[in-house]
Amino acid sequence: MTSKVILNNEDIRRTLARMAHEIIENNKNLNNIILVGMRTRGVPIAQRLADNIKSYEGIVIPVGVLDFSLYRDDLASRNFYPVVRQTRIPASIDDSVVILVDDVLYTGRSARAAMDALIDLGRPAAIKLAVLVDRGHRELPLRADYVGKNIPSAHSEEIKVRLLEVDGIDQVLIEKTSPGAEVNTDAAV
Amino acid sequence: MRQFNTTPTHNIDAEINWSRRHLLDIDSFSRDEFNYVTNTALAMQEILTRPIKKVPALRGKTIVTLFYEPSTRTRGSFELAAKHLSADVVNLSPPASSITKGENLRDTLRTLEVMGADTIILRHHMAGAPHFAARHAKSCIINAGDGWHAHPTQTLLDIYTIQKYKKNVEGLKIVILGDSRHSRVARSNISGLTRMGAYITLCGPPTLLPFSIGRNDSVQSMLKVELDINKALDGADVVIALRIQKERQKAGLIPGIEEYISGYQLTGHRLKQAKPDAIVMHPGPVNEDIEISMEVVRCSQSVIDEQVANGIAIRMAILYLINRGNG
């Protein structure tokens, strides 16, 4: 297995600073925004974006936590159900602009499930999507409004986002996991 | 502004490898499994605070409640739990008189299976009926009470309720008051609560106390019997009053209701023996002013109504977890 660091802690810090500025730029009324982190790693990212916005503009944006596992489209076919945890949204989402935050955007199925979960909680004025990494390979017609970094990847590769709050380190890795790819690499060497 | 209950009450990160397809009793549950169920219930409880109390998790699953004994809260609670998770629910209550041991139950189960039941929630007057069902049916079986044997979801919701107030069940002094001999709630609670590390005191007239409970020593050391209610309640953290079943009186096990009331009714005066922050529980339905005074039922220490509400969250958790691996 080969693994390569794509973003280190400084890169992540700068990326989240830029994303926070983009959110400020694109939303005239920051008081109407709620950042909602998608479990697990979307949550600390949402919190860091809120911290950045607070330090740049002095406005405190509420941060919520969304568990969308009960809305997954593969519940019926999987023989292992995901662990369900609490959803906590600190304010009513009715008529607010909700920015969903996740670490990686891949097939888009998590984002779809998260939107369904969110709409069951109320009627937001708009839902937007912010992700640290967009790795492509969408299976649904959706895109992110705020992207930290585009990382074109193959299906056989794995993108791993590690965050201080969850994993004790800030970094984004790309890993080749397919055994076939490993053999090829060896052959090339 | 809608506010969700966000108080984390216990270890959120207890993760385990859950592989149970049936819930027959809780005698083989580990502490981690109990915490896993109550953590899942905590997530389910948030759904109950929403204006639209429905998530699509069990869409397309068929759940049957098969009750050979009357029930209001357990059955209603299971039905609501299943509906909140978007399952399709069928309620059956065959008259108990037409059922003879084993054979007919097996036919009923086979019929339900052919009809496509994924999960069967069974209440039966005979101990062991759910175990029998689990051996013969392909569906998931949940025991909603079998004879004097077990009532696992009641114990899970009692543990969940206690965790909300006391954080940790370990080391608590819990009094189970009343007819623990004929009570499946008592039997399951003794098994579950001692497993969670609580010390149990059984209190009641000698004729309503069990001959033997807990064959293994680890349970015995956590369990004692106290005939004097004031001594039993002294320093208690939790008091669980059990329903006095009227038929026990006919069987001559207690001299009379008045005798029972004077010796064992949980009154406000007697409750003062317990800790000031002790909570009072009752599996319901309450016989007003018999095993417990209405003053105590309505007092601020009583969490009886909350037990009913918590029951829905616990049953949602169990239905979700049991349906794993059944896809």
Short mmCIF file of C-alpha atoms in Angstrom, two decimals:
data_model
loop_
_atom_site.label_atom_id
_atom_site.label_comp_id
_atom_site.label_asym_id
_atom_site.label_seq_id
_atom_site.Cartn_x
_atom_site.Cartn_y
_atom_site.Cartn_z
CA MET A 1 0.00 0.00 0.00
CA THR A 2 1.37 3.39 -0.97
CA SER A 3 0.24 6.52 0.75
CA LYS A 4 0.94 10.15 0.00
CA VAL A 5 0.20 13.30 2.01
CA ILE A 6 -1.80 15.73 -0.14
CA LEU A 7 -2.52 18.36 2.49
CA ASN A 8 -0.58 18.92 5.70
CA ASN A 9 -1.78 20.87 8.72
CA GLU A 10 -0.70 24.26 7.28
CA ASP A 11 -2.46 23.48 3.97
CA ILE A 12 -5.63 22.55 5.82
CA ARG A 13 -5.48 25.73 7.89
CA ARG A 14 -5.08 27.92 4.78
CA THR A 15 -7.79 26.03 2.90
CA LEU A 16 -10.33 26.46 5.72
CA ALA A 17 -9.38 30.17 5.96
CA ARG A 18 -10.14 30.60 2.26
CA MET A 19 -13.41 28.69 2.51
CA ALA A 20 -14.52 30.86 5.45
CA HIS A 21 -13.78 33.98 3.36
CA GLU A 22 -15.80 32.55 0.47
CA ILE A 23 -18.75 31.91 2.78
CA ILE A 24 -18.52 35.51 4.07
CA GLU A 25 -18.27 36.84 0.52
CA ASN A 26 -21.25 34.88 -0.81
CA ASN A 27 -23.68 35.42 2.05
CA LYS A 28 -24.79 38.96 2.66
CA ASN A 29 -26.66 38.09 5.83
CA LEU A 30 -24.30 36.02 7.95
CA ASN A 31 -26.79 36.08 10.83
CA ASN A 32 -29.05 33.81 8.85
CA ILE A 33 -26.51 31.01 8.43
CA ILE A 34 -26.21 27.70 10.26
CA LEU A 35 -23.23 25.43 9.71
CA VAL A 36 -24.17 21.78 10.04
CA GLY A 37 -21.39 19.21 10.25
CA MET A 38 -22.06 15.75 8.85
CA ARG A 39 -20.85 13.09 11.26
CA THR A 40 -18.10 12.34 11.93
CA ARG A 41 -15.39 14.55 10.40
CA GLY A 42 -17.71 17.21 9.01
CA VAL A 43 -18.34 18.33 12.58
CA PRO A 44 -14.87 19.68 13.49
CA ILE A 45 -14.56 21.22 10.01
CA ALA A 46 -17.86 23.08 10.51
CA GLN A 47 -16.63 24.27 13.90
CA ARG A 48 -13.35 25.54 12.45
CA LEU A 49 -15.16 27.40 9.67
CA ALA A 50 -17.39 29.02 12.31
CA ASP A 51 -14.32 29.95 14.39
CA ASN A 52 -12.70 31.52 11.31
CA ILE A 53 -15.82 33.51 10.44
CA LYS A 54 -16.00 34.73 14.02
CA SER A 55 -12.40 35.93 14.00
CA TYR A 56 -12.78 37.69 10.61
CA GLU A 57 -16.24 39.21 11.05
CA GLY A 58 -17.03 38.93 14.75
CA ILE A 59 -20.23 37.05 14.03
CA VAL A 60 -21.02 33.81 15.85
CA ILE A 61 -22.51 31.24 13.49
CA PRO A 62 -24.42 28.36 15.13
CA VAL A 63 -22.87 24.92 14.50
CA GLY A 64 -25.03 21.81 14.42
CA VAL A 65 -24.33 18.10 14.18
CA LEU A 66 -26.20 15.88 11.76
CA ASP A 67 -26.36 12.10 11.88
CA PHE A 68 -27.85 10.89 8.62
CA SER A 69 -27.30 7.16 9.06
CA LEU A 70 -31.05 6.44 9.27
CA TYR A 71 -31.44 8.06 5.82
CA ARG A 72 -28.79 6.11 3.92
CA ASP A 73 -29.97 4.54 0.67
CA ASP A 74 -28.04 1.32 1.31
CA LEU A 75 -29.68 0.35 4.62
CA ALA A 76 -31.84 -2.32 2.98
CA SER A 77 -28.97 -3.93 1.11
CA ARG A 78 -26.16 -3.71 3.65
CA ASN A 79 -25.86 -6.45 6.18
CA PHE A 80 -24.24 -4.10 8.63
CA TYR A 81 -26.19 -1.09 9.80
CA PRO A 82 -24.21 2.01 10.77
CA VAL A 83 -24.00 3.20 14.36
CA VAL A 84 -26.66 5.81 15.00
CA ARG A 85 -25.72 8.89 16.97
CA GLN A 86 -27.49 12.03 18.01
CA THR A 87 -28.43 14.88 15.74
CA ARG A 88 -28.09 18.27 17.44
CA ILE A 89 -29.08 21.48 15.71
CA PRO A 90 -28.81 24.49 18.07
CA ALA A 91 -31.34 26.67 16.23
CA SER A 92 -34.41 26.28 14.05
CA ILE A 93 -33.40 25.70 10.44
CA ASP A 94 -36.67 27.18 9.14
CA ASP A 95 -35.87 30.01 6.71
CA SER A 96 -32.13 29.90 7.43
CA VAL A 97 -29.36 29.13 5.00
CA VAL A 98 -27.92 25.80 6.06
CA ILE A 99 -24.38 25.00 4.96
CA LEU A 100 -23.80 21.26 5.18
CA VAL A 101 -20.16 20.47 5.87
CA ASP A 102 -18.40 17.20 5.14
CA ASP A 103 -14.79 16.07 4.81
CA VAL A 104 -14.94 14.31 1.43
CA LEU A 105 -17.43 14.56 -1.44
CA TYR A 106 -17.35 11.33 -3.47
CA THR A 107 -20.48 9.61 -4.85
CA GLY A 108 -22.79 12.25 -3.39
CA ARG A 109 -24.92 9.66 -1.62
CA SER A 110 -24.06 10.92 1.87
CA ALA A 111 -24.93 14.47 0.85
CA ARG A 112 -28.27 13.23 -0.54
CA ALA A 113 -29.04 11.40 2.73
CA ALA A 114 -27.99 14.45 4.75
CA MET A 115 -30.32 16.70 2.75
CA ASP A 116 -33.23 14.33 3.38
CA ALA A 117 -32.40 14.25 7.09
CA LEU A 118 -32.20 18.04 7.17
CA ILE A 119 -35.50 18.60 5.39
CA ASP A 120 -37.23 16.41 8.00
CA LEU A 121 -36.15 18.98 10.59
CA GLY A 122 -37.71 22.00 8.89
CA ARG A 123 -37.72 24.12 5.76
CA PRO A 124 -34.44 25.98 5.26
CA ALA A 125 -34.34 28.94 2.86
CA ALA A 126 -31.47 27.21 1.09
CA ILE A 127 -29.09 24.30 1.59
CA LYS A 128 -25.47 24.63 0.52
CA LEU A 129 -22.63 22.17 0.63
CA ALA A 130 -19.05 22.77 1.78
CA VAL A 131 -16.40 20.02 1.59
CA LEU A 132 -12.71 19.93 2.38
CA VAL A 133 -11.98 17.51 -0.49
CA ASP A 134 -13.86 16.81 -3.72
CA ARG A 135 -12.53 13.59 -5.21
CA GLY A 136 -14.98 13.26 -8.12
CA HIS A 137 -16.91 10.10 -9.21
CA ARG A 138 -20.39 11.50 -8.52
CA GLU A 139 -23.28 9.05 -8.79
CA LEU A 140 -25.94 11.72 -8.21
CA PRO A 141 -26.50 15.09 -9.87
CA LEU A 142 -25.07 17.40 -7.26
CA ARG A 143 -22.04 19.59 -6.64
CA ALA A 144 -20.46 21.43 -3.73
CA ASP A 145 -20.75 25.22 -3.29
CA TYR A 146 -17.48 25.51 -1.35
CA VAL A 147 -14.58 23.17 -2.12
CA GLY A 148 -11.31 23.08 -0.20
CA LYS A 149 -9.34 21.05 -2.71
CA ASN A 150 -10.17 19.08 -5.84
CA ILE A 151 -8.31 15.78 -5.78
CA PRO A 152 -8.88 13.75 -8.93
CA SER A 153 -8.68 10.12 -7.85
CA ALA A 154 -9.22 6.58 -9.06
CA HIS A 155 -11.85 4.29 -7.52
CA SER A 156 -9.06 2.05 -6.28
CA GLU A 157 -7.57 4.90 -4.29
CA GLU A 158 -8.73 5.99 -0.90
CA ILE A 159 -8.78 9.55 0.37
CA LYS A 160 -8.25 9.77 4.13
CA VAL A 161 -8.95 12.97 5.99
CA ARG A 162 -7.44 13.05 9.46
CA LEU A 163 -8.34 15.83 11.84
CA LEU A 164 -6.83 16.90 15.12
CA GLU A 165 -10.15 16.66 16.99
CA VAL A 166 -10.83 13.08 15.88
CA ASP A 167 -7.51 11.53 14.86
CA GLY A 168 -4.94 13.64 16.69
CA ILE A 169 -3.34 14.96 13.48
CA ASP A 170 -4.32 17.27 10.60
CA GLN A 171 -3.61 15.74 7.20
CA VAL A 172 -5.19 14.49 3.99
CA LEU A 173 -3.76 11.30 2.51
CA ILE A 174 -4.29 9.46 -0.72
CA GLU A 175 -3.80 5.70 -0.50
CA LYS A 176 -3.71 3.07 -3.16
CA THR A 177 -5.49 0.12 -1.59
CA SER A 178 -6.12 -2.20 -4.52
CA PRO A 179 -3.78 -5.22 -4.40
CA GLY A 180 -3.49 -5.06 -8.21
CA ALA A 181 -2.13 -1.53 -8.07
CA GLU A 182 0.42 -2.62 -5.49
CA VAL A 183 1.74 -5.41 -7.70
CA ASN A 184 2.09 -2.97 -10.60
CA THR A 185 4.04 -0.53 -8.48
CA ASP A 186 6.40 -3.28 -7.41
CA ALA A 187 6.85 -4.40 -11.00
CA ALA A 188 7.70 -0.84 -12.05
CA VAL A 189 10.36 -0.63 -9.36
CA MET B 1 -36.57 28.38 18.26
CA ARG B 2 -36.68 24.65 18.73
CA GLN B 3 -34.22 23.26 21.22
CA PHE B 4 -33.19 19.63 21.28
CA ASN B 5 -32.22 17.82 24.42
CA THR B 6 -28.48 17.73 24.04
CA THR B 7 -27.35 16.42 27.39
CA PRO B 8 -24.96 13.56 26.83
CA THR B 9 -25.69 11.25 29.72
CA HIS B 10 -23.24 8.45 29.38
CA ASN B 11 -20.37 7.09 27.36
CA ILE B 12 -21.21 7.99 23.77
CA ASP B 13 -18.42 5.97 22.26
CA ALA B 14 -19.25 2.47 23.42
CA GLU B 15 -19.04 0.62 20.13
CA ILE B 16 -19.41 -3.09 19.84
CA ASN B 17 -19.90 -5.80 17.32
CA TRP B 18 -23.68 -6.28 17.45
CA SER B 19 -24.84 -9.53 15.92
CA ARG B 20 -28.10 -10.31 17.72
CA ARG B 21 -31.07 -11.09 15.52
CA HIS B 22 -33.40 -11.82 18.43
CA LEU B 23 -34.08 -10.20 21.78
CA LEU B 24 -35.25 -13.05 23.98
CA ASP B 25 -33.89 -12.08 27.39
CA ILE B 26 -31.02 -9.97 28.62
CA ASP B 27 -29.22 -12.64 30.61
CA SER B 28 -26.32 -12.74 28.16
CA PHE B 29 -26.00 -8.97 27.65
CA SER B 30 -22.65 -7.38 28.43
CA ARG B 31 -22.33 -3.89 29.89
CA ASP B 32 -21.10 -2.63 26.51
CA GLU B 33 -24.19 -4.03 24.83
CA PHE B 34 -26.49 -2.30 27.33
CA ASN B 35 -24.66 1.00 26.71
CA TYR B 36 -24.77 0.47 22.98
CA VAL B 37 -28.56 0.09 23.07
CA THR B 38 -29.05 3.11 25.36
CA ASN B 39 -26.73 5.24 23.21
CA THR B 40 -28.73 4.31 20.13
CA ALA B 41 -31.91 5.16 22.06
CA LEU B 42 -30.48 8.59 22.81
CA ALA B 43 -30.24 9.24 19.06
CA MET B 44 -33.77 7.90 18.58
CA GLN B 45 -35.13 10.18 21.30
CA GLU B 46 -34.10 13.24 19.28
CA ILE B 47 -36.41 12.04 16.48
CA LEU B 48 -39.31 12.08 18.98
CA THR B 49 -38.75 15.82 19.57
CA ARG B 50 -39.28 16.65 15.90
CA PRO B 51 -42.50 17.96 14.37
CA ILE B 52 -42.31 15.08 11.85
CA LYS B 53 -41.46 12.00 13.88
CA LYS B 54 -40.45 9.70 11.07
CA VAL B 55 -37.20 8.45 9.58
CA PRO B 56 -36.91 6.04 6.65
CA ALA B 57 -34.58 3.51 8.34
CA LEU B 58 -36.90 0.46 8.27
CA ARG B 59 -38.79 1.29 5.10
CA GLY B 60 -40.09 -1.90 3.51
CA LYS B 61 -39.75 -3.99 6.68
CA THR B 62 -42.83 -5.75 8.01
CA ILE B 63 -43.21 -5.95 11.77
CA VAL B 64 -45.90 -8.00 13.50
CA THR B 65 -46.96 -7.59 17.11
CA LEU B 66 -48.33 -10.95 18.26
CA PHE B 67 -49.79 -10.56 21.74
CA TYR B 68 -51.38 -13.48 23.55
CA GLU B 69 -51.80 -11.32 26.66
CA PRO B 70 -53.39 -7.90 27.03
CA SER B 71 -51.10 -4.88 26.96
CA THR B 72 -51.48 -1.16 26.42
CA ARG B 73 -48.14 0.49 26.80
CA THR B 74 -45.79 -2.22 25.59
CA ARG B 75 -47.79 -2.89 22.46
CA GLY B 76 -48.53 0.77 21.74
CA SER B 77 -44.92 1.63 22.35
CA PHE B 78 -43.64 -1.05 19.93
CA GLU B 79 -46.17 -0.04 17.31
CA LEU B 80 -45.24 3.64 17.50
CA ALA B 81 -41.54 2.81 17.49
CA ALA B 82 -41.93 0.72 14.34
CA LYS B 83 -43.99 3.43 12.65
CA HIS B 84 -41.50 6.18 13.52
CA LEU B 85 -38.91 4.06 11.69
CA SER B 86 -41.24 3.71 8.65
CA ALA B 87 -41.84 -0.03 9.01
CA ASP B 88 -45.22 -1.55 8.14
CA VAL B 89 -46.95 -2.84 11.27
CA VAL B 90 -49.56 -5.55 11.67
CA ASN B 91 -51.16 -6.13 15.08
CA LEU B 92 -52.47 -9.57 15.94
CA SER B 93 -54.02 -10.72 19.19
CA PRO B 94 -55.33 -14.25 18.95
CA PRO B 95 -57.50 -15.20 21.93
CA ALA B 96 -55.30 -16.95 24.46
CA SER B 97 -57.84 -19.72 24.94
CA SER B 98 -57.42 -21.11 21.43
CA ILE B 99 -53.71 -21.60 21.88
CA THR B 100 -52.30 -24.84 23.13
CA LYS B 101 -48.67 -25.24 23.95
CA GLY B 102 -46.25 -25.17 21.07
CA GLU B 103 -47.96 -26.55 18.05
CA ASN B 104 -50.42 -23.79 17.29
CA LEU B 105 -47.88 -21.09 18.01
CA ARG B 106 -45.60 -22.72 15.49
CA ASP B 107 -48.36 -22.66 12.86
CA THR B 108 -49.06 -19.02 13.56
CA LEU B 109 -45.38 -18.17 13.25
CA ARG B 110 -45.09 -20.05 9.98
CA THR B 111 -48.10 -18.19 8.59
CA LEU B 112 -46.64 -14.84 9.59
CA GLU B 113 -43.35 -15.77 7.99
CA VAL B 114 -45.04 -16.70 4.73
CA MET B 115 -46.80 -13.35 4.87
CA GLY B 116 -43.35 -11.75 4.95
CA ALA B 117 -42.89 -10.71 8.58
CA ASP B 118 -39.30 -9.57 9.11
CA THR B 119 -39.72 -9.14 12.85
CA ILE B 120 -42.25 -10.69 15.22
CA ILE B 121 -42.80 -9.06 18.60
CA LEU B 122 -44.22 -11.75 20.84
CA ARG B 123 -45.96 -11.60 24.19
CA HIS B 124 -47.01 -14.94 25.58
CA HIS B 125 -48.30 -16.25 28.89
CA MET B 126 -45.89 -19.17 28.75
CA ALA B 127 -42.26 -18.67 29.72
CA GLY B 128 -39.95 -19.66 26.91
CA ALA B 129 -42.42 -19.09 24.06
CA PRO B 130 -40.13 -16.50 22.35
CA HIS B 131 -37.17 -18.90 22.64
CA PHE B 132 -39.31 -21.57 21.00
CA ALA B 133 -40.26 -19.07 18.29
CA ALA B 134 -36.64 -18.13 17.66
CA ARG B 135 -35.76 -21.80 17.12
CA HIS B 136 -38.53 -22.34 14.58
CA ALA B 137 -38.94 -19.03 12.78
CA LYS B 138 -36.68 -17.29 10.32
CA SER B 139 -37.99 -13.87 11.38
CA CYS B 140 -36.34 -11.82 14.10
CA ILE B 141 -38.09 -12.44 17.43
CA ILE B 142 -38.46 -9.84 20.16
CA ASN B 143 -39.75 -10.94 23.53
CA ALA B 144 -42.37 -8.48 24.79
CA GLY B 145 -42.94 -10.50 27.97
CA ASP B 146 -43.18 -14.28 28.48
CA GLY B 147 -44.94 -15.66 31.53
CA TRP B 148 -42.98 -15.00 34.72
CA HIS B 149 -39.72 -15.22 32.83
CA ALA B 150 -38.52 -12.03 31.13
CA HIS B 151 -39.43 -8.59 29.82
CA PRO B 152 -36.19 -7.43 28.24
CA THR B 153 -37.32 -4.11 26.71
CA GLN B 154 -38.70 -3.00 30.10
CA THR B 155 -35.28 -3.58 31.63
CA LEU B 156 -33.53 -1.74 28.80
CA LEU B 157 -35.82 1.26 29.22
CA ASP B 158 -35.38 1.16 32.99
CA ILE B 159 -31.58 1.19 32.59
CA TYR B 160 -31.90 4.02 30.05
CA THR B 161 -34.11 6.02 32.44
CA ILE B 162 -31.75 5.46 35.38
CA GLN B 163 -28.74 6.50 33.26
CA LYS B 164 -30.49 9.77 32.42
CA TYR B 165 -30.79 10.66 36.10
CA LYS B 166 -27.86 8.92 37.72
CA LYS B 167 -25.31 8.82 34.87
CA ASN B 168 -23.82 5.55 36.04
CA VAL B 169 -25.80 2.52 37.20
CA GLU B 170 -22.72 1.01 38.84
CA GLY B 171 -22.77 1.18 42.63
CA LEU B 172 -26.38 2.42 42.91
CA LYS B 173 -28.68 1.01 45.57
CA ILE B 174 -31.90 -0.05 43.87
CA VAL B 175 -34.95 -1.30 45.75
CA ILE B 176 -37.46 -3.52 43.97
CA LEU B 177 -40.64 -3.33 46.01
CA GLY B 178 -43.58 -5.74 45.89
CA ASP B 179 -44.31 -9.00 44.14
CA SER B 180 -40.97 -9.98 42.70
CA ARG B 181 -41.82 -13.68 42.67
CA HIS B 182 -44.39 -13.51 39.89
CA SER B 183 -42.87 -10.56 38.05
CA ARG B 184 -40.99 -10.91 34.78
CA VAL B 185 -40.04 -7.25 35.14
CA ALA B 186 -38.32 -8.03 38.46
CA ARG B 187 -36.57 -11.07 37.02
CA SER B 188 -35.21 -9.17 34.01
CA ASN B 189 -34.33 -6.10 36.07
CA ILE B 190 -32.39 -8.13 38.64
CA SER B 191 -30.43 -9.74 35.83
CA GLY B 192 -29.79 -6.49 33.94
CA LEU B 193 -29.19 -4.07 36.81
CA THR B 194 -26.77 -6.35 38.68
CA ARG B 195 -24.93 -6.87 35.41
CA MET B 196 -24.60 -3.08 35.22
CA GLY B 197 -23.12 -3.09 38.72
CA ALA B 198 -26.12 -2.02 40.85
CA TYR B 199 -26.93 -3.46 44.29
CA ILE B 200 -30.49 -4.74 44.45
CA THR B 201 -32.67 -5.04 47.54
CA LEU B 202 -35.87 -7.02 47.16
CA CYS B 203 -38.61 -6.00 49.58
CA GLY B 204 -42.10 -7.38 50.03
CA PRO B 205 -44.15 -9.94 51.95
CA PRO B 206 -42.18 -13.22 52.22
CA THR B 207 -44.79 -15.06 50.15
CA LEU B 208 -44.18 -12.70 47.22
CA LEU B 209 -40.42 -12.97 47.23
CA PRO B 210 -38.64 -15.44 44.96
CA PHE B 211 -37.52 -18.83 46.25
CA SER B 212 -34.26 -18.46 44.43
CA ILE B 213 -32.88 -15.91 42.05
CA GLY B 214 -29.62 -15.85 40.23
CA ARG B 215 -28.00 -19.23 40.46
CA ASN B 216 -24.57 -17.73 39.94
CA ASP B 217 -22.62 -16.16 42.77
CA SER B 218 -21.94 -12.87 41.01
CA VAL B 219 -25.66 -12.05 41.07
CA GLN B 220 -26.14 -13.39 44.63
CA SER B 221 -23.51 -11.04 46.01
CA MET B 222 -25.29 -8.02 44.50
CA LEU B 223 -28.69 -9.07 45.80
CA LYS B 224 -30.32 -9.05 49.20
CA VAL B 225 -33.75 -9.46 50.70
CA GLU B 226 -35.18 -7.10 53.32
CA LEU B 227 -38.66 -7.62 54.75
CA ASP B 228 -38.81 -4.27 56.57
CA ILE B 229 -39.68 -1.55 54.05
CA ASN B 230 -38.07 1.26 56.07
CA LYS B 231 -34.78 -0.58 56.28
CA ALA B 232 -35.00 -1.53 52.60
CA LEU B 233 -35.53 2.08 51.48
CA ASP B 234 -32.76 3.47 53.67
CA GLY B 235 -30.25 5.25 51.41
CA ALA B 236 -31.80 4.01 48.16
CA ASP B 237 -30.97 5.77 44.86
CA VAL B 238 -33.80 4.18 42.88
CA VAL B 239 -37.10 2.63 44.02
CA ILE B 240 -38.94 0.41 41.57
CA ALA B 241 -42.47 -0.41 42.74
CA LEU B 242 -44.12 -3.43 41.11
CA ARG B 243 -47.78 -3.90 40.36
CA ILE B 244 -49.70 -6.09 42.79
CA GLN B 245 -51.58 -8.57 40.68
CA LYS B 246 -55.07 -9.05 42.06
CA GLU B 247 -55.05 -12.79 41.40
CA ARG B 248 -52.25 -13.21 43.97
CA GLN B 249 -54.70 -12.17 46.63
CA LYS B 250 -57.14 -14.88 45.56
CA ALA B 251 -54.34 -17.44 45.70
CA GLY B 252 -53.94 -16.60 49.38
CA LEU B 253 -50.40 -15.30 49.11
CA ILE B 254 -51.26 -12.10 50.94
CA PRO B 255 -53.85 -11.86 53.71
CA GLY B 256 -55.54 -8.84 52.14
CA ILE B 257 -54.94 -5.65 50.21
CA GLU B 258 -55.18 -3.60 53.42
CA GLU B 259 -52.43 -5.71 55.00
CA TYR B 260 -50.25 -5.16 51.97
CA ILE B 261 -50.90 -1.42 51.94
CA SER B 262 -50.06 -1.02 55.61
CA GLY B 263 -46.87 -3.04 55.31
CA TYR B 264 -45.52 -2.27 51.85
CA GLN B 265 -47.22 0.63 50.08
CA LEU B 266 -44.68 3.19 48.87
CA THR B 267 -45.86 6.38 50.60
CA GLY B 268 -44.38 9.85 50.75
CA HIS B 269 -43.47 9.25 54.38
CA ARG B 270 -41.62 6.00 53.65
CA LEU B 271 -39.88 7.49 50.61
CA LYS B 272 -38.12 9.93 52.97
CA GLN B 273 -35.90 6.99 54.03
CA ALA B 274 -34.39 6.98 50.54
CA LYS B 275 -31.84 9.52 49.35
CA PRO B 276 -33.32 12.99 48.74
CA ASP B 277 -32.58 12.68 45.01
CA ALA B 278 -33.88 9.12 44.70
CA ILE B 279 -36.10 8.44 41.71
CA VAL B 280 -39.31 6.40 41.80
CA MET B 281 -40.18 4.02 38.97
CA HIS B 282 -43.07 1.70 38.16
CA PRO B 283 -43.45 -0.50 35.07
CA GLY B 284 -47.18 0.27 34.93
CA PRO B 285 -50.07 0.00 34.97
CA VAL B 286 -50.29 1.46 38.48
CA ASN B 287 -52.91 0.22 40.95
CA GLU B 288 -53.70 3.59 42.45
CA ASP B 289 -53.06 3.78 46.19
CA ILE B 290 -52.25 0.08 46.47
CA GLU B 291 -48.56 -0.61 45.82
CA ILE B 292 -47.81 3.09 45.56
CA SER B 293 -49.66 6.15 46.82
CA MET B 294 -50.92 8.66 44.26
CA GLU B 295 -49.00 11.32 46.14
CA VAL B 296 -45.76 9.49 45.25
CA VAL B 297 -46.86 8.78 41.65
CA ARG B 298 -47.29 12.53 41.13
CA CYS B 299 -44.33 13.74 43.18
CA SER B 300 -41.27 15.35 41.60
CA GLN B 301 -39.16 12.25 42.25
CA SER B 302 -41.47 10.08 40.14
CA VAL B 303 -40.22 9.32 36.62
CA ILE B 304 -43.09 6.97 35.77
CA ASP B 305 -44.38 9.05 32.84
CA GLU B 306 -40.87 9.43 31.51
CA GLN B 307 -40.42 5.65 31.54
CA VAL B 308 -43.31 5.42 29.07
CA ALA B 309 -41.75 8.04 26.78
CA ASN B 310 -38.31 6.44 27.06
CA GLY B 311 -39.87 3.10 26.16
CA ILE B 312 -40.55 4.31 22.62
CA ALA B 313 -36.94 5.43 22.09
CA ILE B 314 -35.57 2.13 23.48
CA ARG B 315 -37.89 0.09 21.25
CA MET B 316 -36.86 2.12 18.20
CA ALA B 317 -33.25 1.34 19.07
CA ILE B 318 -33.98 -2.38 19.47
CA LEU B 319 -35.99 -2.62 16.25
CA TYR B 320 -33.19 -0.87 14.36
CA LEU B 321 -30.43 -3.01 15.87
CA ILE B 322 -32.30 -6.32 15.58
CA ASN B 323 -33.01 -5.73 11.91
CA ARG B 324 -29.31 -5.56 11.18
CA GLY B 325 -27.99 -8.50 9.28
CA ASN B 326 -31.49 -9.31 8.14
CA GLY B 327 -31.24 -7.45 4.84
#
